[in-house]
Coordinates of N, CA, C and O in Angstrom, one line a residue:
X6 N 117.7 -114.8 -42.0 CA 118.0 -113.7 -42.9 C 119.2 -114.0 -43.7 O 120.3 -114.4 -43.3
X7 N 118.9 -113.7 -44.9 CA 120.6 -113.7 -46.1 C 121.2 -112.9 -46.0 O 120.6 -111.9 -45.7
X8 N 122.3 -112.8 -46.0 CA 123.6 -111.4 -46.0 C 123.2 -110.6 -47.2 O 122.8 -110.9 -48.3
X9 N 123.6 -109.4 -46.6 CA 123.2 -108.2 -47.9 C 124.4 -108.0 -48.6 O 125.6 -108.3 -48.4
X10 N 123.8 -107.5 -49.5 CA 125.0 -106.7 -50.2 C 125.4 -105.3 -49.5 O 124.6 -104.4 -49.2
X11 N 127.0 -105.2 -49.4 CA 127.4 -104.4 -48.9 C 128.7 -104.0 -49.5 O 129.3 -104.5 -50.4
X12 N 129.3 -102.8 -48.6 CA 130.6 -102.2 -49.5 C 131.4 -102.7 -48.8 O 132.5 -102.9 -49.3
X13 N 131.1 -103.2 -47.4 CA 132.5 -103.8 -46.1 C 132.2 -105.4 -46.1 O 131.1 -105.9 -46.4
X14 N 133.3 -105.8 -45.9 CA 133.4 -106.9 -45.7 C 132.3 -107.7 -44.7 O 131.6 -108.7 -44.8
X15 N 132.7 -106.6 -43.5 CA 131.6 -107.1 -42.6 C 129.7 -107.2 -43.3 O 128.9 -108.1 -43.3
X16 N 129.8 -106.2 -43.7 CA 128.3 -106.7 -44.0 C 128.2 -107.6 -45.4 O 127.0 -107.9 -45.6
X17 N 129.0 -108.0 -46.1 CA 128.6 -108.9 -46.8 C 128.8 -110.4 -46.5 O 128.5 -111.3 -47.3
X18 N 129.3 -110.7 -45.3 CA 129.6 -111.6 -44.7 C 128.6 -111.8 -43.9 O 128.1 -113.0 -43.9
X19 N 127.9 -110.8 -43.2 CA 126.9 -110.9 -41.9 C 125.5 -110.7 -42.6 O 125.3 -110.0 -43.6
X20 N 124.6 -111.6 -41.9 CA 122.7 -111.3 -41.9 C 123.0 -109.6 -41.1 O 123.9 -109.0 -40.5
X21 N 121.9 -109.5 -41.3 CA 121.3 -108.5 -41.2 C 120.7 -108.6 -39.2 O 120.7 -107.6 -38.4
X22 N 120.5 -109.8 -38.8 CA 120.5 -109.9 -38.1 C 121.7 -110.1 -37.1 O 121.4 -109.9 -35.9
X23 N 122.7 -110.3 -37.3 CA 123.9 -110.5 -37.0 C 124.7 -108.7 -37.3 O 125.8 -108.5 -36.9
X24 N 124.1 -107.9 -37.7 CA 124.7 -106.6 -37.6 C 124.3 -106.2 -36.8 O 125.0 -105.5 -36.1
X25 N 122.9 -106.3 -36.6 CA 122.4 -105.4 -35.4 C 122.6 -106.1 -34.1 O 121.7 -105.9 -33.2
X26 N 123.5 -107.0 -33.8 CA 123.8 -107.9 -32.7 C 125.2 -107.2 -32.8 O 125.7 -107.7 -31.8
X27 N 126.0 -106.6 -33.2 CA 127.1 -105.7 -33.4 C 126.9 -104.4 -32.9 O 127.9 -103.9 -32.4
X28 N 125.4 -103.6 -32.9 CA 125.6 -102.1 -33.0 C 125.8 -101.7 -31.3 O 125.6 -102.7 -30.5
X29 N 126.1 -100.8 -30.9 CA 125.8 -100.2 -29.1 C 124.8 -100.4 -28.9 O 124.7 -101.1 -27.9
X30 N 123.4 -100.0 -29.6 CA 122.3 -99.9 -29.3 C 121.7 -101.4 -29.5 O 120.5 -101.5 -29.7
X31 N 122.4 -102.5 -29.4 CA 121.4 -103.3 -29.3 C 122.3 -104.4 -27.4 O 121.8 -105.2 -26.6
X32 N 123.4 -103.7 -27.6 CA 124.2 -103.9 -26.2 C 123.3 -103.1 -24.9 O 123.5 -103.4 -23.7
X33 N 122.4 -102.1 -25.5 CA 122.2 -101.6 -24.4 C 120.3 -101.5 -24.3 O 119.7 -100.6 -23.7
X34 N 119.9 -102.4 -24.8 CA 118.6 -102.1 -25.3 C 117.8 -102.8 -23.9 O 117.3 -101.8 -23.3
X35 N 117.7 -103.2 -23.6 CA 117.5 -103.4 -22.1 C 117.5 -101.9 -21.3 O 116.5 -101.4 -20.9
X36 N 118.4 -101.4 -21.2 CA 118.8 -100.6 -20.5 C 117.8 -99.1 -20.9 O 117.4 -98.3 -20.2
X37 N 117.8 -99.1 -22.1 CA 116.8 -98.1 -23.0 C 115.5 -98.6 -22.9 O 114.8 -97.9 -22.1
X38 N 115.0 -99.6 -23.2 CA 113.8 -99.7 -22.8 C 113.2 -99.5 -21.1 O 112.0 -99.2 -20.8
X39 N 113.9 -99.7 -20.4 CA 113.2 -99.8 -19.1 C 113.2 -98.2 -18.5 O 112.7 -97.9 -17.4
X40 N 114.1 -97.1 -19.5 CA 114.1 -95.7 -19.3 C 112.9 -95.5 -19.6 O 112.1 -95.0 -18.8
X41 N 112.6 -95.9 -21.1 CA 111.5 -95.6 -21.8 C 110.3 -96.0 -20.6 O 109.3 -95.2 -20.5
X42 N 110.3 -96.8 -20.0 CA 109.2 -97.5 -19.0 C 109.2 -96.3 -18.4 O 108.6 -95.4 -18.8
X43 N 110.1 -96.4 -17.0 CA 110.1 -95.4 -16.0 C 109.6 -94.3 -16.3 O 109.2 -93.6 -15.4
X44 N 109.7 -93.7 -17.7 CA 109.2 -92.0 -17.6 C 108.3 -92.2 -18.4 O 108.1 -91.2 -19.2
X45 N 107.2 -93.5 -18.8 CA 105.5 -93.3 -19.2 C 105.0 -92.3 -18.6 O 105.1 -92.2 -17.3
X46 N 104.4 -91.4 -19.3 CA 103.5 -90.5 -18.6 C 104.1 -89.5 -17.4 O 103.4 -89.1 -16.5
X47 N 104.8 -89.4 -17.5 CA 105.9 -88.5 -15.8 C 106.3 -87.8 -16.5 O 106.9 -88.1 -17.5
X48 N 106.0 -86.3 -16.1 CA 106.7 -85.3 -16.6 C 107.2 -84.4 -15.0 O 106.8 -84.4 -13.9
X49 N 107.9 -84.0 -15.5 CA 108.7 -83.2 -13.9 C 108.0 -82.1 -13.4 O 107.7 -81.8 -14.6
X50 N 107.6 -81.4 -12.9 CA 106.8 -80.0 -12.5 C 107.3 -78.9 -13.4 O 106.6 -78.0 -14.0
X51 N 108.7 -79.0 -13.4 CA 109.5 -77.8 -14.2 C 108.6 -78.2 -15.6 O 107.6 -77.6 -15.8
X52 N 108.9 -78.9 -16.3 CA 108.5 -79.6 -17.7 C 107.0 -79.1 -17.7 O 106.6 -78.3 -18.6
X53 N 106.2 -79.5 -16.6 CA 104.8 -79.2 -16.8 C 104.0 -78.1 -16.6 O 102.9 -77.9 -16.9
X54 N 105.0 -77.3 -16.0 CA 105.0 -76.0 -15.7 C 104.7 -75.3 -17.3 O 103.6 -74.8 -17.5
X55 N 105.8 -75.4 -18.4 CA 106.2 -74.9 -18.9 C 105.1 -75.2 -20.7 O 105.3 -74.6 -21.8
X56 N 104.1 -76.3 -20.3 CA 103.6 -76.9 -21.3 C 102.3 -76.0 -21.7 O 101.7 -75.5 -20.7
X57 N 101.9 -75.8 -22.8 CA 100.8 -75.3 -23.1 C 99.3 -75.6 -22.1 O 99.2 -76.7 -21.6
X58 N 98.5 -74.9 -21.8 CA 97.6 -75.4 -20.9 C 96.2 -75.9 -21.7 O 95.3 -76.6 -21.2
X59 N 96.4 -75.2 -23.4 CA 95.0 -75.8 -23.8 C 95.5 -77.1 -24.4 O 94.6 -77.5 -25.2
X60 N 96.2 -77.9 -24.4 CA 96.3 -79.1 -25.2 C 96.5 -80.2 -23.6 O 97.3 -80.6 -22.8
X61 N 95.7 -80.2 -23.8 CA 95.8 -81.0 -22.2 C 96.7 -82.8 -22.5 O 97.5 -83.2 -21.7
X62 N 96.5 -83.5 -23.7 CA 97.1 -84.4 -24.6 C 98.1 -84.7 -24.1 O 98.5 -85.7 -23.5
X63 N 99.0 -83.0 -24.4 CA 100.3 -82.4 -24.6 C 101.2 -82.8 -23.2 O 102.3 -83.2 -23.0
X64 N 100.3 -82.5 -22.4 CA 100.6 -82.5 -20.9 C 101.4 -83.7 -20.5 O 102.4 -83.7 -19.9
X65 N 100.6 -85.3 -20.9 CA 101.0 -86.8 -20.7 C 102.3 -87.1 -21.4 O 102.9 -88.1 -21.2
X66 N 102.8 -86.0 -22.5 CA 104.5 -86.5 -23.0 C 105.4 -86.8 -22.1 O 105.5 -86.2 -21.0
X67 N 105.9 -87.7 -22.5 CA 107.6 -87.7 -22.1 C 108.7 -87.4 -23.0 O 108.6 -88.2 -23.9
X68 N 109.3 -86.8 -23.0 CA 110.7 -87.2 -24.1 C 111.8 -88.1 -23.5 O 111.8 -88.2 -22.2
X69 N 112.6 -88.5 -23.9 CA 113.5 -89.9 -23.3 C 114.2 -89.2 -24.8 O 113.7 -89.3 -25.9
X70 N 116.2 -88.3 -24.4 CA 117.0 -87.6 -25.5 C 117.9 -89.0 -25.1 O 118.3 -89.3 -23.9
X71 N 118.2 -89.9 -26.3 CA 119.1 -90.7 -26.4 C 120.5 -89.9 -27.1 O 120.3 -89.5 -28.3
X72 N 121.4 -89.7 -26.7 CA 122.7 -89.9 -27.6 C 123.4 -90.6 -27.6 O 123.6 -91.3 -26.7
X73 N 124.3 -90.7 -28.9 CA 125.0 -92.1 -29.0 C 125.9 -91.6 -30.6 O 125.6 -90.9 -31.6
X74 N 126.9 -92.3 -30.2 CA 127.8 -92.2 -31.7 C 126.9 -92.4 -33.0 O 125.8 -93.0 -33.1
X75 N 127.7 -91.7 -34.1 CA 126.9 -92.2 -35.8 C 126.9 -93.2 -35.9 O 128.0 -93.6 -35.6
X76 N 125.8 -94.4 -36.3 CA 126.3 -95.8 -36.6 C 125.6 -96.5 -35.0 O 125.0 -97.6 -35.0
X77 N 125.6 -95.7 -34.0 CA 125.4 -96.5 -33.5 C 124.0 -97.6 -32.8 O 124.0 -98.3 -31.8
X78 N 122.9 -97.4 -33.9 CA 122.3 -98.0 -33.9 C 120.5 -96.8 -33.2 O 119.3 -97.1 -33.3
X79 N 121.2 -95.7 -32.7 CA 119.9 -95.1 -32.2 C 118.4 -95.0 -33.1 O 117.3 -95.1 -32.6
X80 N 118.6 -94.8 -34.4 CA 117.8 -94.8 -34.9 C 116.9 -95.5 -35.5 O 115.7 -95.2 -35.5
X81 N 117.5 -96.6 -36.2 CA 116.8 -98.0 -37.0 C 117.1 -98.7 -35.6 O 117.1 -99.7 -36.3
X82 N 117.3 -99.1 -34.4 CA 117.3 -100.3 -33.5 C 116.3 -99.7 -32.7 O 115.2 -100.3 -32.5
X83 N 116.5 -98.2 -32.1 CA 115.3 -98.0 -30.7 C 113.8 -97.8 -31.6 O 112.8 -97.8 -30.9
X84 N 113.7 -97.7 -32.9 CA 112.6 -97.9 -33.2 C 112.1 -99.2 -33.2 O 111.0 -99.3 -32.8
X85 N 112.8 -100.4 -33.5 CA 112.3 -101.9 -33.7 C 112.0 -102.0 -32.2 O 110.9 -102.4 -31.9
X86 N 113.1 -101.6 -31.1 CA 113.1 -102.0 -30.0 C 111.3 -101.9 -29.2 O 110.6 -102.7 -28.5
X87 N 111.2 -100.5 -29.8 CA 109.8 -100.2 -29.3 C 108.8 -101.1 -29.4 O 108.0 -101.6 -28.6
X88 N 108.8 -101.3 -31.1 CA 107.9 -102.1 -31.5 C 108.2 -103.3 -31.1 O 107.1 -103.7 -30.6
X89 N 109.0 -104.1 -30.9 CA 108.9 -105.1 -30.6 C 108.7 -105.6 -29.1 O 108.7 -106.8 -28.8
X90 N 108.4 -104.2 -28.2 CA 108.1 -104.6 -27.0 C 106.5 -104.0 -26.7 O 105.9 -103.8 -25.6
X91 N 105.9 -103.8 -28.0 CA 104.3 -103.7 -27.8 C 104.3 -102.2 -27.9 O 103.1 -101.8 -27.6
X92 N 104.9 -101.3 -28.1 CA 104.7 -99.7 -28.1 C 103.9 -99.4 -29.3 O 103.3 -98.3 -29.4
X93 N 103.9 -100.2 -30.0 CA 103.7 -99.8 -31.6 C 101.8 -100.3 -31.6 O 101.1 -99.8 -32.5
X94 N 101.2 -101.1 -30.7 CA 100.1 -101.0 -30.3 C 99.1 -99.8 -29.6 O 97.9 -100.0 -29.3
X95 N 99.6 -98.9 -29.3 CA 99.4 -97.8 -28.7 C 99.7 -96.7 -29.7 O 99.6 -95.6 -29.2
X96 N 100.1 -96.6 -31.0 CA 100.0 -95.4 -31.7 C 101.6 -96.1 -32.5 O 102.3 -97.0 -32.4
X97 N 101.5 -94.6 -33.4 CA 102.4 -95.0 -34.6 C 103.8 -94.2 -33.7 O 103.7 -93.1 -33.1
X98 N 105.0 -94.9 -34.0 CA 106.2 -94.9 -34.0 C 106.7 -94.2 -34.5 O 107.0 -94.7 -35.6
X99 N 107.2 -92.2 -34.2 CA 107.7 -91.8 -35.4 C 109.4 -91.9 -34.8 O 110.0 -92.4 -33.8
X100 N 109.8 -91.2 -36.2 CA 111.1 -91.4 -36.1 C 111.5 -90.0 -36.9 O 111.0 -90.2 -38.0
X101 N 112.0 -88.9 -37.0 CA 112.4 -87.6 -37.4 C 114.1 -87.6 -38.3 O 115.1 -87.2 -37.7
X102 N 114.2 -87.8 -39.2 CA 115.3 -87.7 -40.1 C 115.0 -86.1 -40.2 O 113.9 -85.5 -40.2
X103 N 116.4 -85.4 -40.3 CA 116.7 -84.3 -41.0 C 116.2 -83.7 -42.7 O 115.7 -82.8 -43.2
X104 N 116.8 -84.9 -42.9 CA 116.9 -84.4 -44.7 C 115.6 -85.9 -44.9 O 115.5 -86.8 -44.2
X105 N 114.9 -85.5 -46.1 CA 114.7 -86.1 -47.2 C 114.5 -87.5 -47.3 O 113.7 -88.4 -47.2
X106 N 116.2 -87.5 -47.8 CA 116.7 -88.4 -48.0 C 117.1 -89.6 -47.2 O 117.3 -90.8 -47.6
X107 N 117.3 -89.3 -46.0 CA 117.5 -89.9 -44.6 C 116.5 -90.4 -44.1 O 116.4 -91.6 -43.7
X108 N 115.6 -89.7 -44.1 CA 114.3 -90.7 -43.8 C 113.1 -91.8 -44.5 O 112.0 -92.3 -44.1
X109 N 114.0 -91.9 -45.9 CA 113.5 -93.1 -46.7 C 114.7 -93.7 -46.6 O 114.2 -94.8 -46.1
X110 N 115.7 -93.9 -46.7 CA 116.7 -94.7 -46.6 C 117.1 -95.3 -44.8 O 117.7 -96.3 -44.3
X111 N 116.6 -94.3 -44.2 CA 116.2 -95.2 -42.8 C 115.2 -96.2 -42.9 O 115.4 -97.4 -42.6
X112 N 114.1 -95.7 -43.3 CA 112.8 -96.6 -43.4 C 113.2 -97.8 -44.2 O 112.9 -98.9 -43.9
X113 N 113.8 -97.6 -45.3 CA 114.5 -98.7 -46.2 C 115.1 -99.7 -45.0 O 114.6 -100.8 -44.8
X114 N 116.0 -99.3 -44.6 CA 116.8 -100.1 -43.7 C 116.1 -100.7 -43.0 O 116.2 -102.0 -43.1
X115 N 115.1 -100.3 -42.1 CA 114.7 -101.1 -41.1 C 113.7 -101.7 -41.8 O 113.6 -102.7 -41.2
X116 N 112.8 -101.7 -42.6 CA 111.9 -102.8 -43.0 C 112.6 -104.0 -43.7 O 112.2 -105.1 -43.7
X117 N 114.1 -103.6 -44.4 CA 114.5 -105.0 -44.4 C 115.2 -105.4 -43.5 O 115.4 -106.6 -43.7
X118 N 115.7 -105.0 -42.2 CA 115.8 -105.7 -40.9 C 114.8 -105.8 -40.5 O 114.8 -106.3 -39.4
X119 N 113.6 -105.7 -40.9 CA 112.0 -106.2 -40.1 C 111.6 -107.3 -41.1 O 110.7 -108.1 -40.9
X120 N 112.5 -107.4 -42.4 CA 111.9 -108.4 -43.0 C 110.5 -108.0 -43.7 O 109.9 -109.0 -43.9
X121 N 109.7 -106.8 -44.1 CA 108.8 -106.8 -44.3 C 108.6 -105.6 -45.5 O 109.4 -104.7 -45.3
X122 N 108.0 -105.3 -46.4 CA 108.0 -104.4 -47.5 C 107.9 -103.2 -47.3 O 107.3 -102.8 -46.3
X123 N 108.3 -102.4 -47.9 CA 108.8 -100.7 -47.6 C 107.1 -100.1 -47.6 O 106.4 -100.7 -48.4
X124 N 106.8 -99.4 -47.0 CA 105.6 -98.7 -47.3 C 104.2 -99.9 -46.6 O 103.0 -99.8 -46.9
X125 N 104.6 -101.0 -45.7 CA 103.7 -101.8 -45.1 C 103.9 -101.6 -43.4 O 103.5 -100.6 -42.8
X126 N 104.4 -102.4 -42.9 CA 104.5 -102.2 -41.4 C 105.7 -100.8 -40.9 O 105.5 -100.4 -39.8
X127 N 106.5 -100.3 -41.5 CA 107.4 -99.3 -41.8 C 107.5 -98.5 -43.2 O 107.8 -99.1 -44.3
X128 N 107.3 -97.3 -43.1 CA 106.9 -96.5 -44.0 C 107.9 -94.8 -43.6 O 108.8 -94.6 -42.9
X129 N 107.2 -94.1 -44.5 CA 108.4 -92.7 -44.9 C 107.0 -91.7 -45.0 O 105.9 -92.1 -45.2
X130 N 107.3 -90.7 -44.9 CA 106.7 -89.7 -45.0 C 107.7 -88.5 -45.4 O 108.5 -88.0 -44.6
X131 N 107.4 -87.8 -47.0 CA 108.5 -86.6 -47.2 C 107.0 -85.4 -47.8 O 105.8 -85.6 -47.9
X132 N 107.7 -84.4 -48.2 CA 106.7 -83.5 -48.4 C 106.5 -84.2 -50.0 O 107.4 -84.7 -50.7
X133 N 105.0 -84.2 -50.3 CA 104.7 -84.9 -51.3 C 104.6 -85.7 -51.5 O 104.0 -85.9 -52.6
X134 N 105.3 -87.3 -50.4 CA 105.4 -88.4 -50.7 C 105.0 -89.0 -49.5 O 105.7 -88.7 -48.5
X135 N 104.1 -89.7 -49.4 CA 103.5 -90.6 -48.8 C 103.6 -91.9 -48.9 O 103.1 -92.3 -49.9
X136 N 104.2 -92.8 -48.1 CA 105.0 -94.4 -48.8 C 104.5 -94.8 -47.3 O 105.4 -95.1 -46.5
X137 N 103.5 -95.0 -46.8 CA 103.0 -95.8 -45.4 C 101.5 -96.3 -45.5 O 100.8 -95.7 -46.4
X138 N 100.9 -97.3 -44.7 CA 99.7 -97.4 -45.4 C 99.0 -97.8 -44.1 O 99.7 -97.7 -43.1
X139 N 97.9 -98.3 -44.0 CA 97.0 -98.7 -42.6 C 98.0 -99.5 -41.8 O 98.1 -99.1 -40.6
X140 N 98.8 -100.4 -42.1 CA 99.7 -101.4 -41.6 C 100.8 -100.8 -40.8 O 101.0 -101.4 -39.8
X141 N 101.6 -99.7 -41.2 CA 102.3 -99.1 -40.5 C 102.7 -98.8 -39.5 O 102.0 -98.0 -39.0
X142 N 103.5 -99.0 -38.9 CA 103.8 -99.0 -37.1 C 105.3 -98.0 -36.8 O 105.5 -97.3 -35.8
X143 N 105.8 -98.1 -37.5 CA 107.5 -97.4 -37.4 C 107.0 -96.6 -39.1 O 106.6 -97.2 -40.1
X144 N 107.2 -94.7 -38.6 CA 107.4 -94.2 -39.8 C 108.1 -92.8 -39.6 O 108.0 -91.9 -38.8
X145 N 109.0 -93.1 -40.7 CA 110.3 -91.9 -40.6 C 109.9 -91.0 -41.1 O 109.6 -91.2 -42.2
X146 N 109.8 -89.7 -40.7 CA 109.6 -88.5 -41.5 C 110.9 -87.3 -41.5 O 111.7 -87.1 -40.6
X147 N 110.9 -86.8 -42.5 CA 111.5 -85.5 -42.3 C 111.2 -84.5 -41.4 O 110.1 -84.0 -41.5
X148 N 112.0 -84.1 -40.4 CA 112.0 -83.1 -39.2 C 110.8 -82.5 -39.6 O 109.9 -82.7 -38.7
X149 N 110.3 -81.7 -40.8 CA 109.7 -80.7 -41.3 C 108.1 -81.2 -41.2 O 107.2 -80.4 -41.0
X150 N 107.7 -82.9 -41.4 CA 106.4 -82.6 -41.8 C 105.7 -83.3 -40.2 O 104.5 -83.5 -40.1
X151 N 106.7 -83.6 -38.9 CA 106.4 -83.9 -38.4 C 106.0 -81.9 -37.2 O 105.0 -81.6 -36.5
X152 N 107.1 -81.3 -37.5 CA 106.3 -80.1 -37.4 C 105.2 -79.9 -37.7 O 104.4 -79.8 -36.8
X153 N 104.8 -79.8 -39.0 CA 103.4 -79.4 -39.5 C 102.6 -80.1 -38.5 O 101.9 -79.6 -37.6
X154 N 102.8 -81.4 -38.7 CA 101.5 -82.5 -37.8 C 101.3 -82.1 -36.3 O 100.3 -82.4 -35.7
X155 N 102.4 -81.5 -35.7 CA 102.7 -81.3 -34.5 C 101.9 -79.6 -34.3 O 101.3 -79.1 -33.2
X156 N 102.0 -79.0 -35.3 CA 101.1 -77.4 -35.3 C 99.8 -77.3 -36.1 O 99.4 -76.3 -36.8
X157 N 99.4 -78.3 -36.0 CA 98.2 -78.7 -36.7 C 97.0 -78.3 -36.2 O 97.1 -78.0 -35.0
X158 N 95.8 -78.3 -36.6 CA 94.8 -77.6 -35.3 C 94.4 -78.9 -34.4 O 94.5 -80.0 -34.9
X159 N 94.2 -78.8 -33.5 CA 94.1 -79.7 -32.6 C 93.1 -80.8 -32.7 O 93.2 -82.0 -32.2
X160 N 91.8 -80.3 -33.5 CA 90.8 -81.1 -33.8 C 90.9 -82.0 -35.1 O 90.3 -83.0 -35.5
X161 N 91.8 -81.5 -35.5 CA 91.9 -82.1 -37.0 C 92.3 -83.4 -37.5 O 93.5 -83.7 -37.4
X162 N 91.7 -84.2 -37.9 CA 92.1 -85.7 -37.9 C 93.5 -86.0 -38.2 O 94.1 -87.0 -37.8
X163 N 94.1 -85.2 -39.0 CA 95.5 -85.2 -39.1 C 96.8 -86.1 -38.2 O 97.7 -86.7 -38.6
X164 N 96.5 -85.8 -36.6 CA 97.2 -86.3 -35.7 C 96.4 -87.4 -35.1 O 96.4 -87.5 -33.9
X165 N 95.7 -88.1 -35.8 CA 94.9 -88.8 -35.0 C 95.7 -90.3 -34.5 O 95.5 -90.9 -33.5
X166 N 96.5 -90.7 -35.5 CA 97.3 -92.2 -35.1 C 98.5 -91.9 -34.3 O 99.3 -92.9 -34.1
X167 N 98.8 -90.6 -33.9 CA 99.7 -89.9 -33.2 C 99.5 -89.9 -31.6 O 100.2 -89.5 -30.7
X168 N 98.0 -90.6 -31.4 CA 97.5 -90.5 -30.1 C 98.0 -91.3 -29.1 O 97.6 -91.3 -28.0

């Protein structure tokens, strides 16, 4: 990987690979992945108690709440991390930015830490803008259109790579 252009010293000096060998999240990525393991499919009674009963689907989630400082890597690393441990064969990888703008400039980021073209294996999704394509595996969307997909009718092909 070539060093990017950047505004700190540090990143104009370092690959891209060499930054994310810096972040928390790649110090503890081991440790995150084998969480991610243990709660496949396990939901707690309380949790399942509490879940819709006609989406039966619904029932097999887990959530795994990471927090972690700004910067420190939760967003663009635990998505690669997934993918690169075979998750991304089993359905698409989302990833939930707030604004807009955050979730193309995430997706930005990490396809050029994946090395691979924006809108091919890593893609964006904003209202109106669609930048992902068959190839896709890691895709960032705005909080908002992952709602919609998420209250969608249940038959609807819409969620179908979400499976």
């Amino acid at each position: 990987m070539k060093a990017q252009k950047g505004s700190s010293k540090f990143a104009k000096e370092k690959t891209l690979k060499q930054q994310r060998q810096y972040l928390p999240a790649f110090a503890s990525r081991e440790d995150l992945l084998k969480i991610v393991r243990e709660n496949q499919g396990e939901l707690s009674l309380f949790s399942r108690s509490r879940l819709p009963q006609r989406t039966d689907r619904l029932r097999t989630i887990t959530v795994v709440v990471v927090i972690g400082e700004t910067g420190s890597g939760k967003t663009t690393q635990l998505t690669q991390f997934l993918h690169e441990e075979g998750y991304s064969n089993f359905g698409l990888i989302g990833c939930t930015q707030p604004r807009r703008v955050a979730a193309m400039s995430v997706a930005q980021r990490v396809s050029e830490e994946m090395e691979c073209e924006l809108g091919a294996e890593v893609g964006y999704s904003i209202r109106f803008e669609d930048c992902t394509s068959e190839k896709t595996v890691i895709k960032c969307e705005f909080s908002l259109v992952l709602f919609h997909l998420t209250t969608c009718d249940s038959h609807s092909n819409t969620n179908d790579r979400y499976d």
